[in-house]
mmCIF file with all atom_site columns, C-alpha atoms in Angstrom:
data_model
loop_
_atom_site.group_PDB
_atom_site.id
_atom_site.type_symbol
_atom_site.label_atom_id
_atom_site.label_alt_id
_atom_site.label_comp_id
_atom_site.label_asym_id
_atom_site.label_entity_id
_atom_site.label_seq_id
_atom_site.pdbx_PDB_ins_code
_atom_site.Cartn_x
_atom_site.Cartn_y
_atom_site.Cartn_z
_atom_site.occupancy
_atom_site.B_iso_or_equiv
_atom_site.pdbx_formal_charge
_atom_site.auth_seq_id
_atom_site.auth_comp_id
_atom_site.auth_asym_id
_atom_site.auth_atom_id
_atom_site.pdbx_PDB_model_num
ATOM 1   C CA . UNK A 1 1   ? 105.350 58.626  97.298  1.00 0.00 ? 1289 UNK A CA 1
ATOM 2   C CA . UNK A 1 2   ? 103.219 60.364  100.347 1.00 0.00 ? 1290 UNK A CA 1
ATOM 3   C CA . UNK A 1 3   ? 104.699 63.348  101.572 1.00 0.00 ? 1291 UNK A CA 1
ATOM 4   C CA . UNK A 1 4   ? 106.139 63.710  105.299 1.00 0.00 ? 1292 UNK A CA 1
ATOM 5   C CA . UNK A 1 5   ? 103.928 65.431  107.957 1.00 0.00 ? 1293 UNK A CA 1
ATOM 6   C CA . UNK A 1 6   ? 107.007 67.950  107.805 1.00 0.00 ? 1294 UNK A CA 1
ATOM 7   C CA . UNK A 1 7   ? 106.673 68.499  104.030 1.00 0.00 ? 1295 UNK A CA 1
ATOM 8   C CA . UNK A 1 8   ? 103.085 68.905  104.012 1.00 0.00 ? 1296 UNK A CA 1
ATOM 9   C CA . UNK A 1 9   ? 103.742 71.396  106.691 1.00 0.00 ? 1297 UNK A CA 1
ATOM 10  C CA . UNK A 1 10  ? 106.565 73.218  104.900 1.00 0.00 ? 1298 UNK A CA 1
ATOM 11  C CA . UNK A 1 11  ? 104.590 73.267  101.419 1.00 0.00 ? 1299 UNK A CA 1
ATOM 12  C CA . UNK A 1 12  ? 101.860 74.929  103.447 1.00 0.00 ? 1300 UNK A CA 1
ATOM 13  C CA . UNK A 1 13  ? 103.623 77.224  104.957 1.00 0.00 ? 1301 UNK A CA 1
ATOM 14  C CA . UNK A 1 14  ? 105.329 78.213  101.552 1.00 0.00 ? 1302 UNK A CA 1
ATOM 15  C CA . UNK A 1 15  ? 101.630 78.791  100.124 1.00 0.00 ? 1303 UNK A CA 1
ATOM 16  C CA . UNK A 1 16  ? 100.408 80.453  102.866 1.00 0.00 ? 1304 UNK A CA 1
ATOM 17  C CA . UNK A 1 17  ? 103.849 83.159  102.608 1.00 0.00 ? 1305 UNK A CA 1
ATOM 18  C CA . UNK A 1 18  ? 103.457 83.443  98.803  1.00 0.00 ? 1306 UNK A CA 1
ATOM 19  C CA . UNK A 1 19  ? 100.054 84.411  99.501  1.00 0.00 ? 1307 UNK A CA 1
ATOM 20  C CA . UNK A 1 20  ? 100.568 86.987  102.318 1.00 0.00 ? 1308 UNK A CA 1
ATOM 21  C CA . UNK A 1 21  ? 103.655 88.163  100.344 1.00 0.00 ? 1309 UNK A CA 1
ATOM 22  C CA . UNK A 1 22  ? 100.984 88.863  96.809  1.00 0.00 ? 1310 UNK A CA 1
ATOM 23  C CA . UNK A 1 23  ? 98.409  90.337  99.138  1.00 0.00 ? 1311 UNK A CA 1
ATOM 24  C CA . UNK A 1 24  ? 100.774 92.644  101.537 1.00 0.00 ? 1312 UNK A CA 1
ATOM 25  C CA . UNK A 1 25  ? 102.464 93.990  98.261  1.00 0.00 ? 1313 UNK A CA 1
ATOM 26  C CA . UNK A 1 26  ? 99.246  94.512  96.645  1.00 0.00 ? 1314 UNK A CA 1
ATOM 27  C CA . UNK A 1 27  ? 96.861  95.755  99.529  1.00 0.00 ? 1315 UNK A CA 1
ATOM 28  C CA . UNK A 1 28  ? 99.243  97.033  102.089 1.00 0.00 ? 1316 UNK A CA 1
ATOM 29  C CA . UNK A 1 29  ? 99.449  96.048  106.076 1.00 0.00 ? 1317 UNK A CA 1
ATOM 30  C CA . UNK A 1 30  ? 95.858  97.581  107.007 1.00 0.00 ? 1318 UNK A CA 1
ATOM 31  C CA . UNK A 1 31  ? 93.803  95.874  104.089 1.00 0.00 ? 1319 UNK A CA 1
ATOM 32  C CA . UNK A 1 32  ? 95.096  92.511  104.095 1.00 0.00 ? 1320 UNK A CA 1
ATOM 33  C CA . UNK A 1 33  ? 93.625  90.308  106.488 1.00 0.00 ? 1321 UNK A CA 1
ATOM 34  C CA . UNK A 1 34  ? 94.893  86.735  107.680 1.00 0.00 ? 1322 UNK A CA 1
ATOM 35  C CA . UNK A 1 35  ? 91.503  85.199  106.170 1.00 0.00 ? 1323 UNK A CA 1
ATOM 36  C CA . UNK A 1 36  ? 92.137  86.765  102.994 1.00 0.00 ? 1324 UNK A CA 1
ATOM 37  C CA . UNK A 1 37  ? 95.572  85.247  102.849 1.00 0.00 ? 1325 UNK A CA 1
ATOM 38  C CA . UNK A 1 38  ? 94.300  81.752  104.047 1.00 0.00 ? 1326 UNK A CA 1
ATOM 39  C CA . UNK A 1 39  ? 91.877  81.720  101.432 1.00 0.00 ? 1327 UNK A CA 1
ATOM 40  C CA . UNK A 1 40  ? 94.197  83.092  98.608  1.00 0.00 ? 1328 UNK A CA 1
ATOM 41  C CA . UNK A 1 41  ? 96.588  80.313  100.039 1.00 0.00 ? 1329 UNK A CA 1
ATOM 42  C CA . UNK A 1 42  ? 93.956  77.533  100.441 1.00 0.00 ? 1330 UNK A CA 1
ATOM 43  C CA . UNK A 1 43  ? 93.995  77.057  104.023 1.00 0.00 ? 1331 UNK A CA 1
ATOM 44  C CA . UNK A 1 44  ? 92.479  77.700  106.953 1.00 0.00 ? 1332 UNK A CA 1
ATOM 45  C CA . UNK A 1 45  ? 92.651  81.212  108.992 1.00 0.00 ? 1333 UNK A CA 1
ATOM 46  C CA . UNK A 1 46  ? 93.024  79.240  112.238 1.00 0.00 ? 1334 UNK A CA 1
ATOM 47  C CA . UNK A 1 47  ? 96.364  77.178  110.859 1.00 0.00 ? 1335 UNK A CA 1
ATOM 48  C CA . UNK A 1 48  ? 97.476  80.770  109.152 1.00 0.00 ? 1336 UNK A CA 1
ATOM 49  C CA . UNK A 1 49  ? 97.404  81.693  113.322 1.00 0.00 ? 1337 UNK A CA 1
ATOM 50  C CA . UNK A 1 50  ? 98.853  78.695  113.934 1.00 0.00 ? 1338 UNK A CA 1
ATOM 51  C CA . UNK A 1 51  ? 102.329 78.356  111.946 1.00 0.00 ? 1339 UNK A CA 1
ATOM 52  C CA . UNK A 1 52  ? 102.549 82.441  112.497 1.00 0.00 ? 1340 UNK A CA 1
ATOM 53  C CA . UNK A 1 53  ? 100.963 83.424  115.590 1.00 0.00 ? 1341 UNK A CA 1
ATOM 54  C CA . UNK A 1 54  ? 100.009 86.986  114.176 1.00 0.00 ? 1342 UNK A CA 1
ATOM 55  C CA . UNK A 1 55  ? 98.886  89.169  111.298 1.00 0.00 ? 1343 UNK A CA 1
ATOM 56  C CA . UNK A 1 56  ? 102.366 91.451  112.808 1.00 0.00 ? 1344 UNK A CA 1
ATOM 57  C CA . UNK A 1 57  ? 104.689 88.058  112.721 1.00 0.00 ? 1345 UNK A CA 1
ATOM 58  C CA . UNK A 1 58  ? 103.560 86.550  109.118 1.00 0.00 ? 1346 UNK A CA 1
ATOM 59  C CA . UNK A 1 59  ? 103.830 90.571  107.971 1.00 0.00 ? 1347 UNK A CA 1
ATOM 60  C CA . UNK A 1 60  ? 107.321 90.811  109.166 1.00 0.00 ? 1348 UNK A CA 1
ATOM 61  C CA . UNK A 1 61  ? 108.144 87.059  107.264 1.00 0.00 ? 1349 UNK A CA 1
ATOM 62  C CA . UNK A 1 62  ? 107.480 88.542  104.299 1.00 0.00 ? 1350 UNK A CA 1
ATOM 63  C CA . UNK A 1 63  ? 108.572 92.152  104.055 1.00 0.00 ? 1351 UNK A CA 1
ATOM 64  C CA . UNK A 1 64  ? 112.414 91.361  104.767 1.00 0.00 ? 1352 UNK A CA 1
ATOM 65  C CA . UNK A 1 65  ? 114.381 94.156  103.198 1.00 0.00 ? 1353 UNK A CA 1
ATOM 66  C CA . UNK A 1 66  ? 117.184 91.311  101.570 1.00 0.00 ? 1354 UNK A CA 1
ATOM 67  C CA . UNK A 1 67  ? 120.482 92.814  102.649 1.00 0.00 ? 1355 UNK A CA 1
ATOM 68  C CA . UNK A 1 68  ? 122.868 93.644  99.290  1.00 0.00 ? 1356 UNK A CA 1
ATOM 69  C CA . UNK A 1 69  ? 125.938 91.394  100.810 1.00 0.00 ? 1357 UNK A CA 1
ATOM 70  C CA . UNK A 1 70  ? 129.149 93.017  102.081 1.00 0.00 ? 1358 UNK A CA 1
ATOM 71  C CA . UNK A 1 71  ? 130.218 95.855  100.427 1.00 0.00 ? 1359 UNK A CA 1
ATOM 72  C CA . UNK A 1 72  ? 133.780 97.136  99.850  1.00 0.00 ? 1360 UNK A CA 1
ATOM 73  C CA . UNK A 1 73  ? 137.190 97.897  97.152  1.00 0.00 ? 1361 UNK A CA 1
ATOM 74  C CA . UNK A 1 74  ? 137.700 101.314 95.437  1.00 0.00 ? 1362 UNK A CA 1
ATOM 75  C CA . UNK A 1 75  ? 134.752 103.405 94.719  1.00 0.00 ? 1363 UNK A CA 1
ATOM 76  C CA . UNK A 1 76  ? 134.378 102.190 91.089  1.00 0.00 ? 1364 UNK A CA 1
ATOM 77  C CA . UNK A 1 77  ? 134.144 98.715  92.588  1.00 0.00 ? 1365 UNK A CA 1
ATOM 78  C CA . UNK A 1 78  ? 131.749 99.707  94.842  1.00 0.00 ? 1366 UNK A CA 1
ATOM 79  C CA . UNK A 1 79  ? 129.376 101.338 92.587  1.00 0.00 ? 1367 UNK A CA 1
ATOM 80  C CA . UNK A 1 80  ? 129.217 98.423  90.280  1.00 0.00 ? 1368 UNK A CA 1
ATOM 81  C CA . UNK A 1 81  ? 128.611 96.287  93.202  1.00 0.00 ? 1369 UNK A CA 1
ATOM 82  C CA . UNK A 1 82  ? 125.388 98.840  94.203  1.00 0.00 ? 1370 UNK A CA 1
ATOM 83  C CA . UNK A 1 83  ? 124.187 98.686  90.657  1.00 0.00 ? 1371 UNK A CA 1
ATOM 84  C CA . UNK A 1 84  ? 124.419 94.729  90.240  1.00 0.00 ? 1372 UNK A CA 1
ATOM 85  C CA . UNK A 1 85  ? 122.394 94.506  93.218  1.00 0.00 ? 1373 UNK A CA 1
ATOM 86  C CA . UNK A 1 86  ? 119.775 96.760  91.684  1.00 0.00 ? 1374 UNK A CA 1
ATOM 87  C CA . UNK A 1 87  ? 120.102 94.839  89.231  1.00 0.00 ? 1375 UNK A CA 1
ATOM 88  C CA . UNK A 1 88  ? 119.295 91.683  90.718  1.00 0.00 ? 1376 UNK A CA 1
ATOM 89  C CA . UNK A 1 89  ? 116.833 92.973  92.709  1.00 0.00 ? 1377 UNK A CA 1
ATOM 90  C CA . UNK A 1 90  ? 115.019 94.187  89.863  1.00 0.00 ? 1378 UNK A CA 1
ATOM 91  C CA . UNK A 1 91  ? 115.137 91.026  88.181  1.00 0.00 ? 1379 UNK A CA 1
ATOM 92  C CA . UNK A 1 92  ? 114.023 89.414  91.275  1.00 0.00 ? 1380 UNK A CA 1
ATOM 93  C CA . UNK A 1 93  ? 111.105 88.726  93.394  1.00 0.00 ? 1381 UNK A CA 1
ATOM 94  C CA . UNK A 1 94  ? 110.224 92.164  95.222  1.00 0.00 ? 1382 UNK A CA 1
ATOM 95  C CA . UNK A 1 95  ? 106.938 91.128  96.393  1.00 0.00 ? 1383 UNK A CA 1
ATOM 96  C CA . UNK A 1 96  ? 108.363 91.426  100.014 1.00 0.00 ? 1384 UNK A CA 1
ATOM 97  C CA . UNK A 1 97  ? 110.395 94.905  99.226  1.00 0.00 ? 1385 UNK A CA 1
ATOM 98  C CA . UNK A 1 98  ? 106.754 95.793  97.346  1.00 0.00 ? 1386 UNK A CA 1
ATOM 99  C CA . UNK A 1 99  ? 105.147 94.620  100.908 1.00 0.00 ? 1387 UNK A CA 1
ATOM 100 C CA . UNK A 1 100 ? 107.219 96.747  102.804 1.00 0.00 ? 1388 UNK A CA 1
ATOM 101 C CA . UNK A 1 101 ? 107.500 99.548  101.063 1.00 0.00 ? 1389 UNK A CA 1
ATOM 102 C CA . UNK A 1 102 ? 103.541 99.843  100.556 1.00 0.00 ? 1390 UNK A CA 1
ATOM 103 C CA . UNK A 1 103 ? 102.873 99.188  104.461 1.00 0.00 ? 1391 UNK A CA 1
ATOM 104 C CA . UNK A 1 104 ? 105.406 101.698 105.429 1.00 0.00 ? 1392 UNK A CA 1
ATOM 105 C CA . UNK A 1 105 ? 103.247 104.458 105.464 1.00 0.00 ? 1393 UNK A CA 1
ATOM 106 C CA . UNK A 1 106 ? 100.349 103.093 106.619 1.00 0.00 ? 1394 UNK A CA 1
ATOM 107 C CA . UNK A 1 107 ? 102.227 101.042 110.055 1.00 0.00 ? 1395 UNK A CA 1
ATOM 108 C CA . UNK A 1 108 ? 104.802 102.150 112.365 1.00 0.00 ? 1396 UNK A CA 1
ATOM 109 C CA . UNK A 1 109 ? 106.751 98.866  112.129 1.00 0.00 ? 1397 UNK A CA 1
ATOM 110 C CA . UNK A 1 110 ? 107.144 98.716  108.640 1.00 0.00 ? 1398 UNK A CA 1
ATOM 111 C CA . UNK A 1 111 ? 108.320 101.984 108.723 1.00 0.00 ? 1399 UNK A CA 1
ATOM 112 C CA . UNK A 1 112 ? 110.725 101.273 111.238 1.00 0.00 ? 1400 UNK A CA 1
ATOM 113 C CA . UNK A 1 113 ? 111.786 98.399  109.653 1.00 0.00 ? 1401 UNK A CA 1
ATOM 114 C CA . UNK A 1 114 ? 112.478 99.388  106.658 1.00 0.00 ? 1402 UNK A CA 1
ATOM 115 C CA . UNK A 1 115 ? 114.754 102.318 108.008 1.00 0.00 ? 1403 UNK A CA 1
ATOM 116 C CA . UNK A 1 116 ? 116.605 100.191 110.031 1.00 0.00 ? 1404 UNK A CA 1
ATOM 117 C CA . UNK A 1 117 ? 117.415 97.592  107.016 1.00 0.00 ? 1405 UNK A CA 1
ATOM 118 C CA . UNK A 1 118 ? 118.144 100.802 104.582 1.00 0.00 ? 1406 UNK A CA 1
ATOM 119 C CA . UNK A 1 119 ? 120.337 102.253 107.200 1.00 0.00 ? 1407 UNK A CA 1
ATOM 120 C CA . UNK A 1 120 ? 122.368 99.724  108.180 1.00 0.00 ? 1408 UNK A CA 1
ATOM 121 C CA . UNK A 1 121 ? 123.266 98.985  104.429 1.00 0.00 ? 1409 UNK A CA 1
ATOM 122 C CA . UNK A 1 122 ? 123.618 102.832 104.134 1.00 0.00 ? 1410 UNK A CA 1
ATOM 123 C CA . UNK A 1 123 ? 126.425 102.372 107.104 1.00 0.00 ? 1411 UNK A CA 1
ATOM 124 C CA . UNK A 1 124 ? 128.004 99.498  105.317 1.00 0.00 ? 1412 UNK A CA 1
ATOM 125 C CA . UNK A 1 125 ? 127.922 101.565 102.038 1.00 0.00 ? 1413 UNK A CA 1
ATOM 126 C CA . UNK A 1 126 ? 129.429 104.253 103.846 1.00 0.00 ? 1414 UNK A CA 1
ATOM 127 C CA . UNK A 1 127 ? 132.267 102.352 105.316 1.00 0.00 ? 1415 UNK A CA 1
ATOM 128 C CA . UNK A 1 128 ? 133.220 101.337 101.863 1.00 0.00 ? 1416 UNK A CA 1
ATOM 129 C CA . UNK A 1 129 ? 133.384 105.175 100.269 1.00 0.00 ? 1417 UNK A CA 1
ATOM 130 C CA . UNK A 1 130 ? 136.479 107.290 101.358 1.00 0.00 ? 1418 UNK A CA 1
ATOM 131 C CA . UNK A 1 131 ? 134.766 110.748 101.344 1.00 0.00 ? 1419 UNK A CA 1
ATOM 132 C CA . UNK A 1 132 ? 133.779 112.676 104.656 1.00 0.00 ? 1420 UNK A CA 1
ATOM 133 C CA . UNK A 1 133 ? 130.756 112.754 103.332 1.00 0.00 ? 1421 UNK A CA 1
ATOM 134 C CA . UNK A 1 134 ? 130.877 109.020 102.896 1.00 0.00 ? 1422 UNK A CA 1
ATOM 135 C CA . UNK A 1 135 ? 126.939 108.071 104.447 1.00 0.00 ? 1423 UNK A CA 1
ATOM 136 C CA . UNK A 1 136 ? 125.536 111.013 102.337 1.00 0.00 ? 1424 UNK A CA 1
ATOM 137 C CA . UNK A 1 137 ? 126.830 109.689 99.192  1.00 0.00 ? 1425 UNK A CA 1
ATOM 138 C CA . UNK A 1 138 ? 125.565 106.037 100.460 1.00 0.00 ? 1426 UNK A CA 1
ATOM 139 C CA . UNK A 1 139 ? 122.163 107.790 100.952 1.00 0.00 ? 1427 UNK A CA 1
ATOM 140 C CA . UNK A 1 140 ? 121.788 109.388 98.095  1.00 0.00 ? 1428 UNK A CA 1
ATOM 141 C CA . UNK A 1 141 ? 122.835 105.724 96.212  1.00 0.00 ? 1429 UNK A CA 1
ATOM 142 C CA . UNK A 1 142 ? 120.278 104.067 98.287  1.00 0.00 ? 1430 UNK A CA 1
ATOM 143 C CA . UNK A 1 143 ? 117.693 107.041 97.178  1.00 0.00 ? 1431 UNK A CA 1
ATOM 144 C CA . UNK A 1 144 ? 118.084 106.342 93.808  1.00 0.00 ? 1432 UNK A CA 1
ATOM 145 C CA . UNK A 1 145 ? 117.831 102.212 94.282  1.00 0.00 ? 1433 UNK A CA 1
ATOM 146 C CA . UNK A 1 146 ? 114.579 103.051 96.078  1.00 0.00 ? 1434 UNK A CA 1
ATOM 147 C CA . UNK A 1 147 ? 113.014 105.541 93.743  1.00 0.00 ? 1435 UNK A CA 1
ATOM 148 C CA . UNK A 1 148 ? 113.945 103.191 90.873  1.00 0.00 ? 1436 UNK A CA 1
ATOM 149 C CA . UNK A 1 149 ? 111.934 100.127 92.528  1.00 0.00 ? 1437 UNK A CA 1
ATOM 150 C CA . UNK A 1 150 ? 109.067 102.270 93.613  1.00 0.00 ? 1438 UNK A CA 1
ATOM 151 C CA . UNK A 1 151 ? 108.970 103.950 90.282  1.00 0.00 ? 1439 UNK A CA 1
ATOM 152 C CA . UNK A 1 152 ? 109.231 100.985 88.408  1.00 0.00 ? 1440 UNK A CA 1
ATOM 153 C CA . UNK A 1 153 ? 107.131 98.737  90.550  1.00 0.00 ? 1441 UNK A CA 1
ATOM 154 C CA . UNK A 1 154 ? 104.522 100.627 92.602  1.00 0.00 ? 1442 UNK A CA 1
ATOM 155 C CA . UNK A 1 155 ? 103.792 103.469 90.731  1.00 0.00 ? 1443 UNK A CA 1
ATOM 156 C CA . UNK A 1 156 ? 104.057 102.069 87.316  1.00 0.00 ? 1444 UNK A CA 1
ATOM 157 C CA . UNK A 1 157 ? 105.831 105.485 86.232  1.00 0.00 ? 1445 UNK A CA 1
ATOM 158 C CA . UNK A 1 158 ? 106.308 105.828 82.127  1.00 0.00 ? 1446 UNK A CA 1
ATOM 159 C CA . UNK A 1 159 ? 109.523 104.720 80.792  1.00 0.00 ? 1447 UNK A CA 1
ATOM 160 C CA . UNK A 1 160 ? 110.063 102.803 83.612  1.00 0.00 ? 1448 UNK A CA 1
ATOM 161 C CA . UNK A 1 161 ? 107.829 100.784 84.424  1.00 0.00 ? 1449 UNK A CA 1
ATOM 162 C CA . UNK A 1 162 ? 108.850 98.950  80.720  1.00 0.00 ? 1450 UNK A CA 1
ATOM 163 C CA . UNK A 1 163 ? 112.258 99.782  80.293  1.00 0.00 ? 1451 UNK A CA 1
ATOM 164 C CA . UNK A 1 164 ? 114.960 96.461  79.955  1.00 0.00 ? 1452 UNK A CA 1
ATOM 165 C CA . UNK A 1 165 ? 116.620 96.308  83.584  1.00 0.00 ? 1453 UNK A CA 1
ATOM 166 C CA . UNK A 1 166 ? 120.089 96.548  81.494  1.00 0.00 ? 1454 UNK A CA 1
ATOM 167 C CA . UNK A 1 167 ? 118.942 99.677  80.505  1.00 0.00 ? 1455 UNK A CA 1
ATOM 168 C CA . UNK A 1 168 ? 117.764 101.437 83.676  1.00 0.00 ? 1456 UNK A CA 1
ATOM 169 C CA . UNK A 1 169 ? 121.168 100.060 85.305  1.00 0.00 ? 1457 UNK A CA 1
ATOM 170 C CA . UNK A 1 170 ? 123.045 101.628 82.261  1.00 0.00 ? 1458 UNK A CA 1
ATOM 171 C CA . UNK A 1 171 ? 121.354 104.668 82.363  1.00 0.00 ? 1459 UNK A CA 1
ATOM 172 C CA . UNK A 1 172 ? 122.042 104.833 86.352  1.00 0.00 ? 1460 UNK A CA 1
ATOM 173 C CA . UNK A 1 173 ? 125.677 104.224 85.803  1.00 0.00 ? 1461 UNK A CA 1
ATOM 174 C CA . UNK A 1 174 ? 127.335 107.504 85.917  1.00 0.00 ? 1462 UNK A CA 1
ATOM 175 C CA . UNK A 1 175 ? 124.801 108.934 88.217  1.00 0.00 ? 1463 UNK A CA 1
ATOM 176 C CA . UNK A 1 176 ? 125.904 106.091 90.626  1.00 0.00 ? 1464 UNK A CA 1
ATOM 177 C CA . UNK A 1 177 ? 129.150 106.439 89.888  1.00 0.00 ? 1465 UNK A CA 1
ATOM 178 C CA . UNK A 1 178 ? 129.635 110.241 90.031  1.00 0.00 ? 1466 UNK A CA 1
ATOM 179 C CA . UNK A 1 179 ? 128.116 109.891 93.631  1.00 0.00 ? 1467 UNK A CA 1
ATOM 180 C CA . UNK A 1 180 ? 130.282 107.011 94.676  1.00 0.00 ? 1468 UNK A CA 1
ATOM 181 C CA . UNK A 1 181 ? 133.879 109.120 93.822  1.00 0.00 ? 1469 UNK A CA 1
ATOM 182 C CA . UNK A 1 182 ? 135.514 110.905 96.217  1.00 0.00 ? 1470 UNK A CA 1
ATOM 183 C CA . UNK A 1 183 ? 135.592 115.027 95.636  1.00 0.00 ? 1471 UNK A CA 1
ATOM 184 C CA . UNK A 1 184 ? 138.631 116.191 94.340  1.00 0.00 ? 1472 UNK A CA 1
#
């Protein structure tokens, strides 16, 4: 059966994000270029400018900081939440986290971006924690998720880059959960 003008145009708009998505985590925003992603994704630069009208747009497609869902219940129940999101996100596809977090030094936006995603969970995470310190704790939480996926997946680092996600997430436990309980 012949595909649909639509589904052609979906499937080649799929290929064309996987490929910016492998390229913008790999190279970063300033050394990926919208004919190296048409070629990686077999089409043409001009239908690249087409479906996404700029390297900026098809960047920010891609590099979407996926938001951890709501967040709330006793501390305890929020720290397991936090840790079965790193969880999943480790598990997951972080090309466009990868994307992100490599552009982010490199251009404004992404920067920018990426604040404004982290800090809004951050607030959420906050809400959730019934300390007056409540948005440092969700800081320091969201520190930790970070390092872990930038340790683990951009710089490679020893121990764990090849460590079972069940066992960074166990190891991560208390830590999590010391920050997540109220003093006293």
């Amino acid at each position: 059966m012949a595909l649909t003008r639509a589904e052609q145009r979906r499937q080649t708009e799929d290929r064309i994000l996987a490929a910016a998505r492998r390229l913008f985590a790999d190279n970063g925003y300033d050394r990926t270029t919208i004919r190296a992603v048409a070629a990686a994704a077999g089409a043409d630069p001009g239908l690249v400018m087409r479906y996404f009208g700029s390297k900026d747009e098809l960047f920010a497609r891609v590099a979407e900081v996926p938001s951890d869902g709501p967040v709330s219940g006793s501390p305890e129940e929020v720290a397991e939440l936090l840790l079965a999101a790193l969880d999943g996100k480790l598990r997951g596809d972080l090309s466009g986290t990868l994307a992100m977090l490599r552009s982010m030094l490199t251009h404004p936006d992404a920067g920018q971006e990426m604040r404004a995603a982290i800090s809004g969970q951050q607030r959420q995470v906050a809400a959730a924690l019934p300390a007056d310190d409540a948005l440092l704790r969700a800081g320091l939480i969201g520190a930790l998720t970070l390092g872990t996926i930038i340790g683990r997946d951009l710089l490679g680092l020893d121990g764990v880059r090849d460590a079972d996600v069940a066992d960074i997430v166990r190891v991560l436990r208390p830590a999590v959960h010391a920050i997540a309980r109220p003093p006293g």
